[in-house]
Tab-separated table of C-alpha atoms and ligand atoms in Angstrom:
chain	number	residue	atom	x	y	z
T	898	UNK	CA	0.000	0.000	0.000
T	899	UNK	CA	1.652	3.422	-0.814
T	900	UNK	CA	2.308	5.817	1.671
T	901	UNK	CA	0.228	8.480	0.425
T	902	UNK	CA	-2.803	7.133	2.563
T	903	UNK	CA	-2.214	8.811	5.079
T	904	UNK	CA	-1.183	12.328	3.753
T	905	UNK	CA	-3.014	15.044	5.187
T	906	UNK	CA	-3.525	18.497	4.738
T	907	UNK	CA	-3.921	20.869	7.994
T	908	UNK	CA	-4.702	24.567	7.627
T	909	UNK	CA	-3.171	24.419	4.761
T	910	UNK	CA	-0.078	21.931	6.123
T	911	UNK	CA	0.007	19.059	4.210
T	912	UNK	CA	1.834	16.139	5.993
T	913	UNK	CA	3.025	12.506	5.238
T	914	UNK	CA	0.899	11.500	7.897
T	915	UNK	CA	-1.546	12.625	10.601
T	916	UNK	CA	1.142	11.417	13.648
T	917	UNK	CA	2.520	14.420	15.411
T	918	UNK	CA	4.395	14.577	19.380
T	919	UNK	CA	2.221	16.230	21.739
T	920	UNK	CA	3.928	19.936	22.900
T	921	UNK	CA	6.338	19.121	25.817
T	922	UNK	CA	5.379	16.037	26.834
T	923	UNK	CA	9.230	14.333	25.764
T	924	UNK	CA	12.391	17.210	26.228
T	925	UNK	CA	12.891	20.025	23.624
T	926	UNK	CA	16.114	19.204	21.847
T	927	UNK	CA	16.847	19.603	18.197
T	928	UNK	CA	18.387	16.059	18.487
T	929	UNK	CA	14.667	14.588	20.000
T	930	UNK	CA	13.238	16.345	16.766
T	931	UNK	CA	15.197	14.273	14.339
T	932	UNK	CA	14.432	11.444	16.306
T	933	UNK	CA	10.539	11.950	16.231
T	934	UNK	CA	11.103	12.426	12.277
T	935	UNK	CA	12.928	9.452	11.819
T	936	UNK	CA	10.579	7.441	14.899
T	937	UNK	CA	7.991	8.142	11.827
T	938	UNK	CA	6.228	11.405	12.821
T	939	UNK	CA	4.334	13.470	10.331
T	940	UNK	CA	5.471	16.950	11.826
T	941	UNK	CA	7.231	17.750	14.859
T	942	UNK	CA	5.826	19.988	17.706
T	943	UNK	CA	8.121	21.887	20.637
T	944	UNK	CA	7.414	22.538	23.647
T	945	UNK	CA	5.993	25.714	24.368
T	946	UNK	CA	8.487	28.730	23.929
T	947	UNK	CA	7.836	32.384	25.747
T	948	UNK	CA	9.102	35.873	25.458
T	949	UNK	CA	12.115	34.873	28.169
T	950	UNK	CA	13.591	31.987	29.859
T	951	UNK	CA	11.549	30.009	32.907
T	952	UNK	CA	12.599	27.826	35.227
T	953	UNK	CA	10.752	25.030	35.940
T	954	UNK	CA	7.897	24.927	39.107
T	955	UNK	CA	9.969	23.041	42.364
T	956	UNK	CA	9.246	19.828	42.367
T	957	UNK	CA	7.674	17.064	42.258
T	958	UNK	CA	6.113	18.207	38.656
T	959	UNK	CA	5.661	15.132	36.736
T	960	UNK	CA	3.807	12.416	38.864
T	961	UNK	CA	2.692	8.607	37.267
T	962	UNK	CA	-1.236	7.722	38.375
T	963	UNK	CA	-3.500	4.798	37.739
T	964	UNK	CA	-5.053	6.286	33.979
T	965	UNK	CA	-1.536	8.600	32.803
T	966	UNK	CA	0.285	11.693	34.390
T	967	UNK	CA	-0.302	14.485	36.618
T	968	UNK	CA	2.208	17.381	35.534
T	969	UNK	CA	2.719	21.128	36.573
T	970	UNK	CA	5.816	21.826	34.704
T	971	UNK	CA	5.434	25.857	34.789
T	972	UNK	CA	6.167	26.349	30.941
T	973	UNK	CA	10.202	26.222	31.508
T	974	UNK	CA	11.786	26.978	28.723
T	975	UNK	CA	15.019	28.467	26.959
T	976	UNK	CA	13.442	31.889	26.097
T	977	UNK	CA	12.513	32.419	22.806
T	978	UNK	CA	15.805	33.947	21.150
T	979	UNK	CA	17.591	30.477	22.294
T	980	UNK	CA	14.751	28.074	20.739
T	981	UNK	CA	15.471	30.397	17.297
T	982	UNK	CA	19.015	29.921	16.926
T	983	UNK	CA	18.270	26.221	17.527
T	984	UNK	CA	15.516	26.142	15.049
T	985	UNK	CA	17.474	28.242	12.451
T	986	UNK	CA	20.141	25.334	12.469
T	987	UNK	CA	17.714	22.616	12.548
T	988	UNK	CA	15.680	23.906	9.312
T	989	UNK	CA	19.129	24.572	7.686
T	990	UNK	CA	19.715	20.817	8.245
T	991	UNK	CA	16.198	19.418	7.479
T	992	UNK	CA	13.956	21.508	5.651
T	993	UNK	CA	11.703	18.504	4.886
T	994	UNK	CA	11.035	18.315	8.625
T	995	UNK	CA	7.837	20.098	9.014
T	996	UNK	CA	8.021	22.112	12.640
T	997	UNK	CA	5.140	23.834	14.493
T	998	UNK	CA	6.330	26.017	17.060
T	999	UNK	CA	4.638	25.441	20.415
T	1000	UNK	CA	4.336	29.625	21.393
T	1001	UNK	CA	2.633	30.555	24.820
T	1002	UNK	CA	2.604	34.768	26.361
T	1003	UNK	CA	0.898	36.333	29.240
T	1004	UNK	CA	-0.908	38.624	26.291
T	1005	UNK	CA	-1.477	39.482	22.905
T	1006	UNK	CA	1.613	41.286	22.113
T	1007	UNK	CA	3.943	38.959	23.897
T	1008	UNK	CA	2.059	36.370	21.417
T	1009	UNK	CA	2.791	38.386	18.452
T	1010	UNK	CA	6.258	39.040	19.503
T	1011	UNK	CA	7.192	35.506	19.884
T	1012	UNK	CA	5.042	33.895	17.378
T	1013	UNK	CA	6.779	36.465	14.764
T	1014	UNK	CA	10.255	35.473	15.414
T	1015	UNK	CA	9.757	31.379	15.566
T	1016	UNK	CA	8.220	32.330	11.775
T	1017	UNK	CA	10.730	33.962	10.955
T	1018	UNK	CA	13.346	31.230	12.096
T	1019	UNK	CA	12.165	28.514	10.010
T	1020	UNK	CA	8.888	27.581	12.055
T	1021	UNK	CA	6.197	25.557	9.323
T	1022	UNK	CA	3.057	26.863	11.785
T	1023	UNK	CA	2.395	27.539	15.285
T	1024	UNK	CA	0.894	26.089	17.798
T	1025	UNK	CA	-0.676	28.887	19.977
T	1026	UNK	CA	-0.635	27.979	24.261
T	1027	UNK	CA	-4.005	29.124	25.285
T	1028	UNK	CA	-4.612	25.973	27.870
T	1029	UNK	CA	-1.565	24.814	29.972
T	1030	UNK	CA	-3.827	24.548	33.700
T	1031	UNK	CA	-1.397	25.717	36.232
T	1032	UNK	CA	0.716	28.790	34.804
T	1033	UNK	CA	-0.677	31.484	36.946
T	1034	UNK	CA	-1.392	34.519	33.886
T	1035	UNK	CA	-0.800	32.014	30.873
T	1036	UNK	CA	-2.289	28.989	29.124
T	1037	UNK	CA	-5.565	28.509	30.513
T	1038	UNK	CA	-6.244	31.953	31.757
T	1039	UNK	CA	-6.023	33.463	28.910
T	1040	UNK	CA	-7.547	30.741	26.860
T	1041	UNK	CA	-10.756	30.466	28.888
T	1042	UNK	CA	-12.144	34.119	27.495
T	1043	UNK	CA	-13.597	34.374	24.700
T	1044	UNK	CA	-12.934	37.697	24.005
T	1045	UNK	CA	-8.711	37.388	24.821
T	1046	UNK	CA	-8.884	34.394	22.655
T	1047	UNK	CA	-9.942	36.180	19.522
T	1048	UNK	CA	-7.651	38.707	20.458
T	1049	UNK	CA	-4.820	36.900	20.300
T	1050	UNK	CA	-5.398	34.752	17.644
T	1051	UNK	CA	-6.220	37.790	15.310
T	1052	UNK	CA	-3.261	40.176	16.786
T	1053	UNK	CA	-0.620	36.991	15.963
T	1054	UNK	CA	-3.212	36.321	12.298
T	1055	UNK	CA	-2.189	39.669	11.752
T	1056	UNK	CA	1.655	39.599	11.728
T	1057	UNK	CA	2.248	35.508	10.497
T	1058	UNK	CA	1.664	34.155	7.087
T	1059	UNK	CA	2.444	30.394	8.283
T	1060	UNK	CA	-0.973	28.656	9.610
T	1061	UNK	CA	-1.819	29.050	13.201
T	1062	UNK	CA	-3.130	26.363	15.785
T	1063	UNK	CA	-4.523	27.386	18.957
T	1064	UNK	CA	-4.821	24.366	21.376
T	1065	UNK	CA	-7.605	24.888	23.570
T	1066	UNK	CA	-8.070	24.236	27.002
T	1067	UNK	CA	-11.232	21.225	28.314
T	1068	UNK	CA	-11.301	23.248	31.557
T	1069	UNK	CA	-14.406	25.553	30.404
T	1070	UNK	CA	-17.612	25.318	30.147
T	1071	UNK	CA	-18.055	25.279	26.229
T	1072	UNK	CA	-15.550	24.495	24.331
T	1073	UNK	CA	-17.573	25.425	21.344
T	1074	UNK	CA	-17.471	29.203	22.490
T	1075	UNK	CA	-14.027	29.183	22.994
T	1076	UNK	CA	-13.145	27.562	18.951
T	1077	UNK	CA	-15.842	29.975	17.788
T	1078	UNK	CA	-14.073	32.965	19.153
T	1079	UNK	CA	-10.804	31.378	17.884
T	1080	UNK	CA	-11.626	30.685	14.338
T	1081	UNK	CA	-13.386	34.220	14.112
T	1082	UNK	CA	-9.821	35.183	15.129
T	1083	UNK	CA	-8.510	33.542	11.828
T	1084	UNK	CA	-7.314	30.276	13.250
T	1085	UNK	CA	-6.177	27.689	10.899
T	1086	UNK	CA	-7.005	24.822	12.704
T	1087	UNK	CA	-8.101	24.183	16.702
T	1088	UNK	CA	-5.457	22.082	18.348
T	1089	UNK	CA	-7.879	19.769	21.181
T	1090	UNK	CA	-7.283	19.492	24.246
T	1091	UNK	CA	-4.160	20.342	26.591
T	1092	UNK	CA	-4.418	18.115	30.236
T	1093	UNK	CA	-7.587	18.456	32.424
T	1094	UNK	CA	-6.814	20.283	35.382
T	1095	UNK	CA	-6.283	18.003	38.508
T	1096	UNK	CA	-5.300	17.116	41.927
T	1097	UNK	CA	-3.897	14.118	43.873
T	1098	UNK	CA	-2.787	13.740	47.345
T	1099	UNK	CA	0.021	11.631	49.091
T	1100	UNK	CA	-1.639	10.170	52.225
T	1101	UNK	CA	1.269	9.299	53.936
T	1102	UNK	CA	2.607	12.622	53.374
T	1103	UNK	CA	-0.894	14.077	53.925
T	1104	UNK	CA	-0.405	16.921	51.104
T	1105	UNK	CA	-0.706	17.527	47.398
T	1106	UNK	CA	1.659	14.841	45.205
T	1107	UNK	CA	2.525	18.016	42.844
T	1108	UNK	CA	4.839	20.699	44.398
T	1109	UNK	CA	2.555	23.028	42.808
T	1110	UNK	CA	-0.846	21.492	44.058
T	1111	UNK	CA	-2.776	22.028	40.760
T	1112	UNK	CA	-1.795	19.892	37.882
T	1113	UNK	CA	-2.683	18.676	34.358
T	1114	UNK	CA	-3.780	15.358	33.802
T	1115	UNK	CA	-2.937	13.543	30.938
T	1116	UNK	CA	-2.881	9.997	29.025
T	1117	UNK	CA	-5.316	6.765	28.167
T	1118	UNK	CA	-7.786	8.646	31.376
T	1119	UNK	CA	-8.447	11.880	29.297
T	1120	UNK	CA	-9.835	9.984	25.956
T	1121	UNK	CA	-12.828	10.696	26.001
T	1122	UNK	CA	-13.040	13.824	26.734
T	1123	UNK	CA	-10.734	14.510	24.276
T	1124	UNK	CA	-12.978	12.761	21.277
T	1125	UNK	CA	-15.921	14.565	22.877
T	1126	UNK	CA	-14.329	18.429	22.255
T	1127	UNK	CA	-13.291	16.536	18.546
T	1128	UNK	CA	-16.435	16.036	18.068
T	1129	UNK	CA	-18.312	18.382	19.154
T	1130	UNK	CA	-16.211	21.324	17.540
T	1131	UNK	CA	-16.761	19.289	14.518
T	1132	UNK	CA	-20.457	19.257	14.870
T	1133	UNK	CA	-20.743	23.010	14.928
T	1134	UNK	CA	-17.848	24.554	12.705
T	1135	UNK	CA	-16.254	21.189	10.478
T	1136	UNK	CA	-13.091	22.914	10.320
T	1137	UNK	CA	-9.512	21.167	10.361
T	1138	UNK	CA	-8.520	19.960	13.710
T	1139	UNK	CA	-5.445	17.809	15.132
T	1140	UNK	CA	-7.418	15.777	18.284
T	1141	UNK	CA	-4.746	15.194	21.116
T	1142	UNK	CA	-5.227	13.207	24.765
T	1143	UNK	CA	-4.550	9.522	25.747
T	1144	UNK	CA	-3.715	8.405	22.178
T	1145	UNK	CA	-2.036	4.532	22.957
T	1146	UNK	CA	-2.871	2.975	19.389
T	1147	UNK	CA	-4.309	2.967	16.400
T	1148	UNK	CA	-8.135	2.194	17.368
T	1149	UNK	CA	-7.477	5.583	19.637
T	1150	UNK	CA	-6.177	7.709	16.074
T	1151	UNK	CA	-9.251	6.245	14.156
T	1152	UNK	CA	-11.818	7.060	17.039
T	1153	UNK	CA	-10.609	11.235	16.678
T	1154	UNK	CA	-10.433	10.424	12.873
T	1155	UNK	CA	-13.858	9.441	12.842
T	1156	UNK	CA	-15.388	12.562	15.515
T	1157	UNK	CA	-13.688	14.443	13.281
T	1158	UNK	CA	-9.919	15.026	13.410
T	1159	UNK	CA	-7.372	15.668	10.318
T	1160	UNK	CA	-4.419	15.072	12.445
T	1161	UNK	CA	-3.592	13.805	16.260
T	1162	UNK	CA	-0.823	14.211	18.329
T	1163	UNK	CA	0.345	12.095	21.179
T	1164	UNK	CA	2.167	12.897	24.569
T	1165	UNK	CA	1.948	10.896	27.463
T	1166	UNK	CA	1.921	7.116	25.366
T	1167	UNK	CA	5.480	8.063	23.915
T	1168	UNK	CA	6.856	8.974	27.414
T	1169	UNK	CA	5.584	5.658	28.951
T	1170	UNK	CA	6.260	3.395	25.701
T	1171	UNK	CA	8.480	5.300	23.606
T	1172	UNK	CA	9.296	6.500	20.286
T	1173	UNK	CA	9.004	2.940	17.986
T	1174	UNK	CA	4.984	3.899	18.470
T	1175	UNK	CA	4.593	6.014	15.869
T	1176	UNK	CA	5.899	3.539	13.108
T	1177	UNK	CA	3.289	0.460	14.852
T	1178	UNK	CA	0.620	2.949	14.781
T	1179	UNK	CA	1.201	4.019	10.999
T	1180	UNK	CA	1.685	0.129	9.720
T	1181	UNK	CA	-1.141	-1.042	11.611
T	1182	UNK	CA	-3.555	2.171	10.645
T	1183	UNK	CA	-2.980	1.535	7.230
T	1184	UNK	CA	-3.585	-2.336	7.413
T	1185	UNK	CA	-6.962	-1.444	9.064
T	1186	UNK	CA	-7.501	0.946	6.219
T	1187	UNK	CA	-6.805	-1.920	3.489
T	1188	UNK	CA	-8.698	-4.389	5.392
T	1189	UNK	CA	-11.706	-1.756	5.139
T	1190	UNK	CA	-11.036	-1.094	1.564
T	1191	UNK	CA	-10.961	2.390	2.250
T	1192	UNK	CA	-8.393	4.326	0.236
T	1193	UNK	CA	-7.096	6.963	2.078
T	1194	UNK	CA	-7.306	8.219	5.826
T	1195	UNK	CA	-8.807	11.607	4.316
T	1196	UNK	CA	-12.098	9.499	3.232
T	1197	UNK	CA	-12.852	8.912	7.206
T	1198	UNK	CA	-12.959	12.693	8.465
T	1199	UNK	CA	-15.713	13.097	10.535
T	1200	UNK	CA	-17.757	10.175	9.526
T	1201	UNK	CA	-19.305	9.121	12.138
T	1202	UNK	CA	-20.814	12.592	12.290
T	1203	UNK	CA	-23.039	11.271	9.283
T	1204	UNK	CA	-23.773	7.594	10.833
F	1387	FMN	C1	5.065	16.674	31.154
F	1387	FMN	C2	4.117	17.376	30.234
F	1387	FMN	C3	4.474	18.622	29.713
F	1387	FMN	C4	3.606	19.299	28.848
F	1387	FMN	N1	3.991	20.503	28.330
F	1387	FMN	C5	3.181	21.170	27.459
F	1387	FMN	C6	3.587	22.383	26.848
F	1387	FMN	O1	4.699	22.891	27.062
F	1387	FMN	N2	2.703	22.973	26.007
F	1387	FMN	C7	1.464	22.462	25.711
F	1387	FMN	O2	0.706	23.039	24.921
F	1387	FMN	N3	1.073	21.267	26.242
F	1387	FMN	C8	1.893	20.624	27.101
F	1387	FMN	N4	1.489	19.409	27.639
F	1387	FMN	C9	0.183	18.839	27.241
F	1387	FMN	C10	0.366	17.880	26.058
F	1387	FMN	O3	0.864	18.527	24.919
F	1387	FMN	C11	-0.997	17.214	25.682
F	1387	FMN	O4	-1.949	18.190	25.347
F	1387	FMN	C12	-1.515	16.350	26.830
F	1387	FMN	O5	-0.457	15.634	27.412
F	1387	FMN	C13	-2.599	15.380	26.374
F	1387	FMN	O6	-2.104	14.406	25.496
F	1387	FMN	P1	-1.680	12.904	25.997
F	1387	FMN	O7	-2.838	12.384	26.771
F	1387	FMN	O8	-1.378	12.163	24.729
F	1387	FMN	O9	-0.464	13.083	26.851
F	1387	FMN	C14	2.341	18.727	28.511
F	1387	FMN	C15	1.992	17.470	29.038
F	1387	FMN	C16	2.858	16.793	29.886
F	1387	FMN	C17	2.462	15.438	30.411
């Protein structure tokens, strides 16, 4: 079976296939990059870049539970200058690695600002931050308003020509409301969902198992509600989306295929099983696909929308 089944095109970004890395989920190194190309991934996604440098919350920040991970990482990163150099020397390298810059900011400007100079270093689209849980004045905050949502999608619209992603947050009431005011903004495509916000405690210890108390919960637990946001922004707009939470195989890919997906991404199933997943989750989603006699991925999109 040729390859070509499982091209797809997303805002506009056509990939070899619909596999990406969930943002920041495995470390940010131009070396991990390659490898995620190579592993078999369609496009490569960072972890989320800001304005400056961040250390990360104290710890513990990543904690294993029964259904995936509880994580309060605080956005750490290099700083945005830092991640540009890198990228500038990556693209040079591999310009047939497709990259979409994971870009977070505590407003619309620092959006713009950042989102401007990942373009302009070599970045194939972004990926706009408007859900991490537990970064006091980012992520989540800001993506949970309508109105700032918009904003910032159309202020970063405004100075980008590459497609733009916003990944929304499931911590709101609708959803719906939130990709409305995001796609009115100009988005590309609606990245969904980031981690559901969450808490555990240590009983021995008698206290939160996070450092930072609130955390984002992630993996095979958060399905879904993952393929219900698919869907239902499906349902209302039918506009490209990559579906992301607990991905662990193939079945998981189809099922956001089917509510309506163009392209997933997966996080916590590569940190627990590792890279060689993407390349048993491409063979065996295209021997479902010949066993169906169903030519291409492209010809699922949404189906069961119309079942
Ligand atoms: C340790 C860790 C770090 C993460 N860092 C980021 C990040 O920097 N930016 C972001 O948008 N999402 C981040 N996420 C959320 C993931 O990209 C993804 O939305 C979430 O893990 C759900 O997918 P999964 O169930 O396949 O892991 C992080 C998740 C984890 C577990």
């Amino acid at each position: 079976m040729s390859k070509s089944v499982l091209r797809t095109v997303i805002g506009g970004l056509s990939i070899s296939n619909p596999l990406m890395n969930a943002s920041g989920v495995l470390s940010n190194t131009p070396g991990l990059w390659r490898r995620l190309y190579e592993s078999g991934a369609g496009a490569i996604v960072t972890k989320s870049v800001g304005l400056t440098e961040r250390e990360p919350y104290p710890g513990p920040n990543v904690v294993e539970i029964e259904c995936g991970l509880l994580n309060a990482m605080g956005l750490p990163n290099p700083g945005v200058e830092i991640l540009c150099e890198e990228l500038k020397a990556f693209k040079m390298e591999n310009p047939d690695i497709i990259v979409i810059v994971s870009v977070f900011g505590a407003n619309a400007d620092e959006f713009t600002r950042v989102a401007s100079s990942v373009e302009e270093a070599g970045a194939d689209a972004i990926e706009l931050n408007l859900s991490c849980p537990h970064a006091k004045g980012y992520g989540a905050e800001i993506g949970s308003n309508p109105k700032t949502v918009k904003e910032v999608v159309s202020n970063v619209k405004s100075v980008v020509k590459v497609p733009v992603f916003p990944k929304l947050t499931p911590n709101v009431t609708s959803i719906v409301e939130i990709a409305d005011a995001a796609l009115s903004g100009g988005a590309d495509g609606i990245v969904a969902i980031n981690s559901v916000k969450g808490i555990r405690i240590n009983v021995e210890l008698m206290r939160p198992v996070l450092g930072n108390v609130y955390g984002g919960y992630t993996g095979i637990g958060i399905l879904p509600i993952g393929i219900r946001a698919v869907w239902d922004i499906y349902e209302e707009f039918e506009c490209d989306i990559i579906g992301v939470g607990g991905i662990e195989s193939y079945k998981h890919v189809l099922e956001y295929i089917l509510a309506g997906a163009k392209a997933v991404q997966i996080g916590t199933a590569l940190y627990k099983r590792g890279l060689h997943l993407f390349r048993e989750i491409k063979d065996s989603l295209e021997k479902w696909l010949q066993e169906h006699n169903i030519n291409e991925l492209n010809d699922i999109i949404g189906l069961s929308h119309r079942r």
